[in-house]
Every structure is written in structure tokens, then in C-alpha cells.
Coordinates of C-alpha atoms and ligand atoms in Angstrom, one line a residue:
X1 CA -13.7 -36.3 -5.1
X2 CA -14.4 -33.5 -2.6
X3 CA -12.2 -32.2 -0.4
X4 CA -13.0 -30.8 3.4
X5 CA -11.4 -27.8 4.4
X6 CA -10.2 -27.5 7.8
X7 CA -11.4 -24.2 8.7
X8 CA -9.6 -21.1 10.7
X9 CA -9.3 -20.9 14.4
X10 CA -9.3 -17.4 13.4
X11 CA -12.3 -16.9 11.1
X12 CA -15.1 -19.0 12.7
X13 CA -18.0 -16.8 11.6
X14 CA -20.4 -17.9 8.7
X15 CA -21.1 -13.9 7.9
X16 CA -19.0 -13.1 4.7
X17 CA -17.8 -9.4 4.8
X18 CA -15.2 -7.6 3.5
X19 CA -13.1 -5.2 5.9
X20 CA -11.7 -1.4 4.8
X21 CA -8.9 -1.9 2.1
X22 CA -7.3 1.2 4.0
X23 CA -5.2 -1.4 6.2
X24 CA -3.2 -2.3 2.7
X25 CA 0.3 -2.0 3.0
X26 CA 3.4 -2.0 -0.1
X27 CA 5.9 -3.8 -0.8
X28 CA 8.0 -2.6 -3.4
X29 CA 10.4 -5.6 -4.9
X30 CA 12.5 -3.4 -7.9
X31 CA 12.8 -3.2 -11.2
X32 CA 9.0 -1.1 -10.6
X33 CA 7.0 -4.1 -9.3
X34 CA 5.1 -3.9 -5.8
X35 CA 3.0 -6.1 -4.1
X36 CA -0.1 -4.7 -1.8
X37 CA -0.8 -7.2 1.0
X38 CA -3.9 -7.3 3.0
X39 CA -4.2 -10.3 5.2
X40 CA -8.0 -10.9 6.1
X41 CA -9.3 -8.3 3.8
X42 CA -12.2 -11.0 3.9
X43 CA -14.1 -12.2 7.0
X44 CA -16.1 -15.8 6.9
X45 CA -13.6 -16.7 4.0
X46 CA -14.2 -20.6 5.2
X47 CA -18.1 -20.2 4.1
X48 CA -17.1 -18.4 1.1
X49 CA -15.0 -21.0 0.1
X50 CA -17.6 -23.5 0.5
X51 CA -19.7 -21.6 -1.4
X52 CA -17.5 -21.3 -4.1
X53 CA -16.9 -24.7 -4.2
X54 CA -19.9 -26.3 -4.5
X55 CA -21.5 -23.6 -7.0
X56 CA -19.0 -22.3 -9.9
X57 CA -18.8 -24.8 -13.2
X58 CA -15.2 -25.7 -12.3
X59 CA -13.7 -26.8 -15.8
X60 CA -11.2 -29.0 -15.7
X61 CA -8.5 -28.2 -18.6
X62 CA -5.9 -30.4 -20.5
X63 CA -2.7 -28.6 -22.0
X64 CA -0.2 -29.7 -24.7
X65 CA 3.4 -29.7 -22.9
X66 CA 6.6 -31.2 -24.3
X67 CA 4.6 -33.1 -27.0
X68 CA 2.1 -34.6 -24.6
X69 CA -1.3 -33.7 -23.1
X70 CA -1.4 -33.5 -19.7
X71 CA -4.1 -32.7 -17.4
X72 CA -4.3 -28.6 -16.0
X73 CA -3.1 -29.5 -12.0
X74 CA -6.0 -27.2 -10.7
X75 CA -9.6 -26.7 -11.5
X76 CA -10.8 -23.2 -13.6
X77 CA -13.4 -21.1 -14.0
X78 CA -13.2 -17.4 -16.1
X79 CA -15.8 -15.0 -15.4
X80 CA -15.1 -11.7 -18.8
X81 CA -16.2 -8.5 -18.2
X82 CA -19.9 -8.3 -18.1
X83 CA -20.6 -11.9 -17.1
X84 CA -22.6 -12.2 -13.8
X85 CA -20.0 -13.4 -11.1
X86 CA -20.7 -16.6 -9.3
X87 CA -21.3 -15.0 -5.7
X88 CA -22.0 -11.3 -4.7
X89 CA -19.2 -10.8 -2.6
X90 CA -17.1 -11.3 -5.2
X91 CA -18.9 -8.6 -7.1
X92 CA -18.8 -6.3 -4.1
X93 CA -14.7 -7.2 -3.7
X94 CA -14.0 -6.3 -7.4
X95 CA -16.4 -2.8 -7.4
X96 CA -14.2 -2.2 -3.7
X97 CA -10.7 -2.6 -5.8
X98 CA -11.8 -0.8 -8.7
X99 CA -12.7 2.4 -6.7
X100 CA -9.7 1.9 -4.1
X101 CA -7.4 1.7 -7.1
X102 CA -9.5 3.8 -9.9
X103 CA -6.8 6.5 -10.1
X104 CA -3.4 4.8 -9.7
X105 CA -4.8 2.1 -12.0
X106 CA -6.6 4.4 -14.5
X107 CA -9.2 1.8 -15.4
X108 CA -11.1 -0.8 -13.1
X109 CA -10.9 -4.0 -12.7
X110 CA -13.3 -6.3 -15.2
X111 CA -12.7 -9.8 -15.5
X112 CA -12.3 -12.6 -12.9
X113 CA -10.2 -15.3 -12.9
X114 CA -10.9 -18.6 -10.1
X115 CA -8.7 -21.4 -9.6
X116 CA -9.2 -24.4 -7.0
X117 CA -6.1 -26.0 -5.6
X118 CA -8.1 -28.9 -4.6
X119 CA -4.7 -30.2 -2.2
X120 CA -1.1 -29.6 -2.9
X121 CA -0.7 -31.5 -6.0
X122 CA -2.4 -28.9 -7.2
X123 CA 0.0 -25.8 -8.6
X124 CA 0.8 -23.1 -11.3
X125 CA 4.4 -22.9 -12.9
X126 CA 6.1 -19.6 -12.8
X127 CA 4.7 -17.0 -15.2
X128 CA 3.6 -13.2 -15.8
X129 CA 0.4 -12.0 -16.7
X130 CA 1.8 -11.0 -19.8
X131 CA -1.3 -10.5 -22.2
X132 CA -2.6 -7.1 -23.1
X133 CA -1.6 -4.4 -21.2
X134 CA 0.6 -6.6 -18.7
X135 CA 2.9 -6.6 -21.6
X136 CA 4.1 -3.3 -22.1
X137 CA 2.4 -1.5 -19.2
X138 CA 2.5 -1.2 -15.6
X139 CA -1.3 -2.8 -14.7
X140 CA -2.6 -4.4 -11.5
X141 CA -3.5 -8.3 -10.8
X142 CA -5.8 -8.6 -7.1
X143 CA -5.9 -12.1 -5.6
X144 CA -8.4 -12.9 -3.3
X145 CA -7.9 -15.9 -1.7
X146 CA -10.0 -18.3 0.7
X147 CA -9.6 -21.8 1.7
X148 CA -6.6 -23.4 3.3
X149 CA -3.6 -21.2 2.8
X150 CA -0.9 -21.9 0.0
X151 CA 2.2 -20.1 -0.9
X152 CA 2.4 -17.7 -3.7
X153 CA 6.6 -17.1 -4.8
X154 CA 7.9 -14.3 -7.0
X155 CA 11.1 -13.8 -8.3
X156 CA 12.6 -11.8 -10.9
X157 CA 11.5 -12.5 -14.5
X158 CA 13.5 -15.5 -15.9
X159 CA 14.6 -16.5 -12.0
X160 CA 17.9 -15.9 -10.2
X161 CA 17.8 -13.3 -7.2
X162 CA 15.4 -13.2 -4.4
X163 CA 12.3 -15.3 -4.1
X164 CA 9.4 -13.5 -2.1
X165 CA 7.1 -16.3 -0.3
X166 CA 3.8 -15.1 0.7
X167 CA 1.2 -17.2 2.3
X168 CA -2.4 -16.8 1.2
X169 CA -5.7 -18.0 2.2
X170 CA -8.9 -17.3 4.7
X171 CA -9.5 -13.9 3.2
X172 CA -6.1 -12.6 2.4
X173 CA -5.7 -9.5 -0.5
X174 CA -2.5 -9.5 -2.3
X175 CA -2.2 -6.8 -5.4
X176 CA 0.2 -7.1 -7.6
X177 CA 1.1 -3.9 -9.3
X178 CA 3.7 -1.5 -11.0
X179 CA 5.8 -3.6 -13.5
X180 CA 5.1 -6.6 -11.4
X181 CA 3.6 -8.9 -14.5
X182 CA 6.7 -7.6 -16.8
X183 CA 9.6 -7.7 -14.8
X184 CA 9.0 -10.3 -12.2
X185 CA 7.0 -13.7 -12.3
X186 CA 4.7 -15.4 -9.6
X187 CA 3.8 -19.1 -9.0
X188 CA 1.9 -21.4 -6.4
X189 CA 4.2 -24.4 -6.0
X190 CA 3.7 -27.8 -5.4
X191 CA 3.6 -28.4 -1.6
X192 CA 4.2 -32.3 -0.2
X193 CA 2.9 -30.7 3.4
X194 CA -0.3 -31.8 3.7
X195 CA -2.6 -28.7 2.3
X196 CA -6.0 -28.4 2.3
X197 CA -8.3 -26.6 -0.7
X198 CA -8.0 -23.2 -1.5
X199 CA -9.6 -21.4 -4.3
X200 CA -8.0 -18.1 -5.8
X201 CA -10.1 -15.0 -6.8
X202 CA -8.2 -13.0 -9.7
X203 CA -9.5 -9.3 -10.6
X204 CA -8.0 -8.0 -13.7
X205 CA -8.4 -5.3 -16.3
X206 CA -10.1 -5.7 -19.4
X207 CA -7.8 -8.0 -21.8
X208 CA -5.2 -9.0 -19.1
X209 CA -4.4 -12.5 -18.6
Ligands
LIG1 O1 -3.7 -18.8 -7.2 C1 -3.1 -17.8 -7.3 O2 -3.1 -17.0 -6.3 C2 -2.3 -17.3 -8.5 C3 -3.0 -17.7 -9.8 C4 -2.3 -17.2 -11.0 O3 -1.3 -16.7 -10.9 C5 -2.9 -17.5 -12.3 O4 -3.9 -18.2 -12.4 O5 -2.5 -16.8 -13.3

């Protein structure tokens, strides 16, 4: 079934464009983890979305939990290092990270990662990116998000202490960096408000995930 996205008062144009990053500004949560946050980075993030919608392969996934299969509540689509991305913008966002971030990060940004909350059912548990150099290393995870908006938590690795709530949709940049993927976790919870579509960009290195 598809779902209509009830656009932004504040983003009624149809002309996709992406703003300066030089408005980014840091959060830093302990332990070495920070968040950059960017609200807007993106500008006709409602025709993006469509476009996103309508013309990546979505995959739907099924997962073994607790001795069952269950189905994957969101739609994905994984674009590797190389691989043509679905929409130039998003090849123009990632090459606009890459160089904004090429010397704190050391290396630039590679793969892409897209997930479609098609309403608030649709969710992902808490976790870290924790593969490859997420593991041991400080690295960087940029989210670039369009659609309705939808809250992304973190907390500490392993929970307890503060959680940080961050709403994110209609163009909004949100970098997670430092130790962020090590010693603190993120999620996109269920919502029972009703929630439109939103669709999630992920840039990351080569071999994080
Ligand atoms: O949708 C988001 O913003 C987060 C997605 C995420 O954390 C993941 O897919 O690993």
C-alpha cells in the first residue's frame, strides 16, 4: 500500500537543493560521542521523498528473533561503495559530507544506507553501528532524512542515564560522530501518534554498518 505524505508548511518548493553545512552545530553527549545537527540541511525534502519513494527497489527483509521469523518493520535498500546511488542529490549530499568532514573523519563517506518508515509501526530497536571501524574507532554515521518527521533516541550503550530525543524529517542532517556508535546507541521508536512516511538516508565509511 502507498502512503501520502503530508507535506511541510515550511518546505513547499519542488526544487531539491542542499543548503551550506556551515550552519552545523555539536552536541557533545560524553563518554566521546557527539551529535552534529542541521535542521533543513535539505530544501524540497517533500519532492525528494517522493522521489525516493517511488524509485529505489525497496526490499522488504525477514529476521530470525527469539526462534521465530518475523517480518523487518521498515522497508531497505543498501547502496556499497561504488554503486550508482538512486538520486543525484543524494550523490551531491554524500560528496558535500565527505569534503565537510574529510579531515576530522580521515576518510569519506562511501556507502548508503535507506530505510522507509512507511507510518509508525514502522521502527528500529536500539543498537550501535558496531561493524568495522564503529567497533574499536571513533567514525562518523550522517542521516539524512525527508518525509514526515520521526524521533531518533540515544542513550548510553546498554541504557540507563539520559535519553536524547531528536526529531528528524523534511531535510534534517544529524551526524553522529566521536565514540557515538561505541559508547552510546540510537533507535527510531514505535510511535502510536499518527506519523506519516519518512525515509532515512545513511552515509557511512567503507565497511561500517
Ligand atoms: O532511520 C534512522 O534515522 C536511523 C536508521 C538506523 O539507525 C539504521 O538503519 O541503522
Amino acid at each position: 500500500m502507498t502512503r501520502h505524505l503530508q507535506g511541510s508548511l515550511f518546505d513547499q518548493t519542488d526544487e531539491v537543493g542542499l543548503g551550506p553545512l556551515d550552519g552545523l552545530r555539536r552536541t557533545h553527549l560524553g563518554s566521546g560521542a557527539w551529535i552534529d545537527l542541521l535542521p533543513g540541511w535539505l530544501s524540497g525534502a517533500d519532492a525528494l521523498f517522493e522521489r525516493l519513494a517511488a524509485e529505489v527497489p525497496w526490499r522488504a527483509e525477514r529476521r530470525e528473533m527469539y526462534e521465530r521469523v518475523v517480518d523487518v518493520p521498515r522497508l531497505l535498500a543498501f547502496y556499497g561503495a561504488g554503486d550508482p546511488l538512486p538520486d543525484p542529490l543524494l550523490t551531491e549530499a554524500r560528496d558535500a559530507l565527505s569534503a565537510h568532514y574529510a579531515e576530522e573523519l580521515g576518510e569519506p563517506f562511501t556507502t548508503a544506507g535507506l530505510c522507509h518508515y512507511r507510518d509508525g509501526r514502522d521502527s528500529v530497536a536500539w543498537h550501535g553501528d558496531r561493524i568495522g571501524r564503529g567497533a574499536r574507532q571513533d567514525t562518523m554515521v550522517a542521516i539524512l532524512s525527508v518525509g514526515a518527521p520521526r524521533d531518533l533516541l540515544l542513550r548510553p550503550a546498554g541504557g540507563g542515564g539520559r535519553t536524547v530525543r531528536r526529531p528528524l524529517g523534511h531535510g534534517d542532517l544529524i551526524v553522529m560522530g566521536g565514540s557515538c556508535q561505541r559508547t552510546w546507541e540510537h533507535c527510531i521508536p514505535k510511535s502510536t501518534r499518527a506519523a506519516g512516511p519518512r525515509i532515512s538516508v545513511q552515509f557511512r565509511p567503507q565497511g561500517v554498518r
